[in-house]
């Protein structure tokens, strides 16, 4: 049981396996770049401590000011004391904390401490003021000049070295960051590619499934269609065949007493039946070619007057007692289409009109142009079409609730043929009054 | 530096640190205030409400405890009405500080560091100290330059 669960789960995890190392590279590089950049950011802050040269020069200046103060003719004691304090404060600053460590590095801390100690030996607040005292202070402070200058010199060199080393560090950090960002970018690309590939695979599988399902459905449809086809067509074939059969039987039974009149009558029945068979086989053949995509319209510029008239002439010969009215609008009435296919459509619509209206009612054909289409409208004065039947009129094998004859193929084929030629069939119907079926074809 | 040396130096400081007379002016406030010019002694400033502030500085090691008056209090008490304060030090160092600094941060005029009164021989008698550790934005050279040591005058304008 456990095995089963494991094997079922493992593909789920396994499909993410290739992402893991890339993800690690991506996140790792980003984290590295981030850490390095933030370290750089912190280091780039300027600290006042780094301005050592300024502190040293301030000390130099204060020592110099003190020397000047004690050398003055009319000495101001409080001024000297203030200058003394300032000099001590600068030396104090140099001798403490970060400044002291800096000086220690360049070997000058002892110098500064010695100067401070020497100066404090001469503190005027302890030893008071006097010529000797002032002379000693002057000698000491004036002598400080070269020593502090030496410190300033070494501080400057150290500062430049540090600045150069810092810039070197920035540069190498920047290189590392650039490299890390590039690695992250490549990893991101790899992830995108992996995701895309995964998606494509899934999509491909989907398409395969869909195709399989579609094929299955098509196959089912085909099977269904053949069943319906066989049932209906065999019935439709049998009807005219049995008509022919019975006509021949009658003639046979009458034997010698067959009159010329009988022969003419039976002949009409037989020829009508043969006509029906021919049209049925035509329809079936056309449908078969259409379904197998073997039917190609042989496009030509058709004079619709001519097409309609020839169809009417043929129908009239089959139904000599029916009243067929043809009216054509003015103008060229040229359509683009296949002569035989258009003829077949009109013939079908005309046959239906004749079939579904009483013999004493006329069937009317009107040919006219509307917009970019040439129309052939066939109007009957039959019972009209039941509202429930209307949506299925062009469905294959559909036969109306009231009129159950026919194979249910004619209108479906007519519509398919119209569409094949860039046209269509529309209809309007008025229950109890009749219907109009209109074939629309593109103007030539 | 060896330990005895350091000790000697500290002792020297303790012995020689100048004592300020109570009447000595340590700070002068001028400019757009209630009076033309106000002079403060160290006692005047110690008489104000004292504030403690613990922070590191850029020129000393570790965190130190500073104690002094809030610059904001001093300006408010004397109706300072301006945009900036020009702070000047004993050595004539001078810098403009926006008054908004004192409103946004508890900036103090420190009179002592780690319990030891500041002296003109180190960074006293007054050192402007910002609460650097509490606000990262203050850890910037542009604020470091406003830490005036040996402050002697504030001019409001």
mmCIF file of C-alpha atoms in Angstrom, chain A residues 45-46 48-49 58 62 82 84-86 88-90 92-93 97-99 101 104 109 113 116 120 123 125-126, chain B residues 1-2 9 12-13 15-16 18-19 58-61 90-91 93 120-123 136 139-141 144 149-150:
data_model
loop_
_atom_site.group_PDB
_atom_site.id
_atom_site.type_symbol
_atom_site.label_atom_id
_atom_site.label_comp_id
_atom_site.label_asym_id
_atom_site.label_seq_id
_atom_site.Cartn_x
_atom_site.Cartn_y
_atom_site.Cartn_z
ATOM 1 C CA UNK A 45 29.291 56.230 5.020
ATOM 2 C CA UNK A 46 31.879 58.843 5.792
ATOM 3 C CA UNK A 48 34.182 62.169 10.977
ATOM 4 C CA UNK A 49 36.998 60.009 12.317
ATOM 5 C CA UNK A 58 43.422 71.831 13.861
ATOM 6 C CA UNK A 62 45.862 75.706 17.922
ATOM 7 C CA UNK A 82 41.868 79.793 26.449
ATOM 8 C CA UNK A 84 46.103 76.557 26.090
ATOM 9 C CA UNK A 85 42.750 74.803 26.721
ATOM 10 C CA UNK A 86 42.037 74.612 23.001
ATOM 11 C CA UNK A 88 44.976 70.584 25.029
ATOM 12 C CA UNK A 89 41.473 69.758 23.775
ATOM 13 C CA UNK A 90 42.813 68.986 20.289
ATOM 14 C CA UNK A 92 43.016 65.170 23.927
ATOM 15 C CA UNK A 93 40.896 64.405 20.866
ATOM 16 C CA UNK A 97 39.261 56.393 20.904
ATOM 17 C CA UNK A 98 39.424 55.910 17.142
ATOM 18 C CA UNK A 99 41.912 58.752 16.668
ATOM 19 C CA UNK A 101 44.080 53.810 17.358
ATOM 20 C CA UNK A 104 49.049 54.001 16.945
ATOM 21 C CA UNK A 109 50.437 57.965 19.404
ATOM 22 C CA UNK A 113 50.980 61.681 24.383
ATOM 23 C CA UNK A 116 50.327 66.481 25.773
ATOM 24 C CA UNK A 120 50.488 70.006 30.808
ATOM 25 C CA UNK A 123 49.835 74.565 32.544
ATOM 26 C CA UNK A 125 46.446 77.627 35.484
ATOM 27 C CA UNK A 126 48.802 75.764 37.825
ATOM 28 C CA UNK B 1 50.610 53.266 25.049
ATOM 29 C CA UNK B 2 51.373 51.634 28.368
ATOM 30 C CA UNK B 9 47.659 61.374 31.757
ATOM 31 C CA UNK B 12 47.116 65.030 35.073
ATOM 32 C CA UNK B 13 43.723 65.898 33.599
ATOM 33 C CA UNK B 15 44.467 67.647 38.699
ATOM 34 C CA UNK B 16 44.692 70.315 36.088
ATOM 35 C CA UNK B 18 40.349 74.213 34.938
ATOM 36 C CA UNK B 19 37.495 74.977 37.273
ATOM 37 C CA UNK B 58 32.235 59.190 15.877
ATOM 38 C CA UNK B 59 35.199 60.384 17.936
ATOM 39 C CA UNK B 60 34.923 58.199 21.045
ATOM 40 C CA UNK B 61 34.773 54.474 21.683
ATOM 41 C CA UNK B 90 35.539 78.281 20.919
ATOM 42 C CA UNK B 91 37.827 77.891 17.913
ATOM 43 C CA UNK B 93 34.039 76.646 14.088
ATOM 44 C CA UNK B 120 37.186 73.303 27.527
ATOM 45 C CA UNK B 121 40.165 70.934 27.543
ATOM 46 C CA UNK B 122 38.116 68.192 25.933
ATOM 47 C CA UNK B 123 34.815 68.983 24.180
ATOM 48 C CA UNK B 136 19.813 55.604 11.717
ATOM 49 C CA UNK B 139 24.439 58.291 11.272
ATOM 50 C CA UNK B 140 25.572 60.543 8.471
ATOM 51 C CA UNK B 141 28.430 62.989 8.020
ATOM 52 C CA UNK B 144 28.103 64.608 12.381
ATOM 53 C CA UNK B 149 32.154 70.781 20.559
ATOM 54 C CA UNK B 150 33.120 73.631 22.820
#
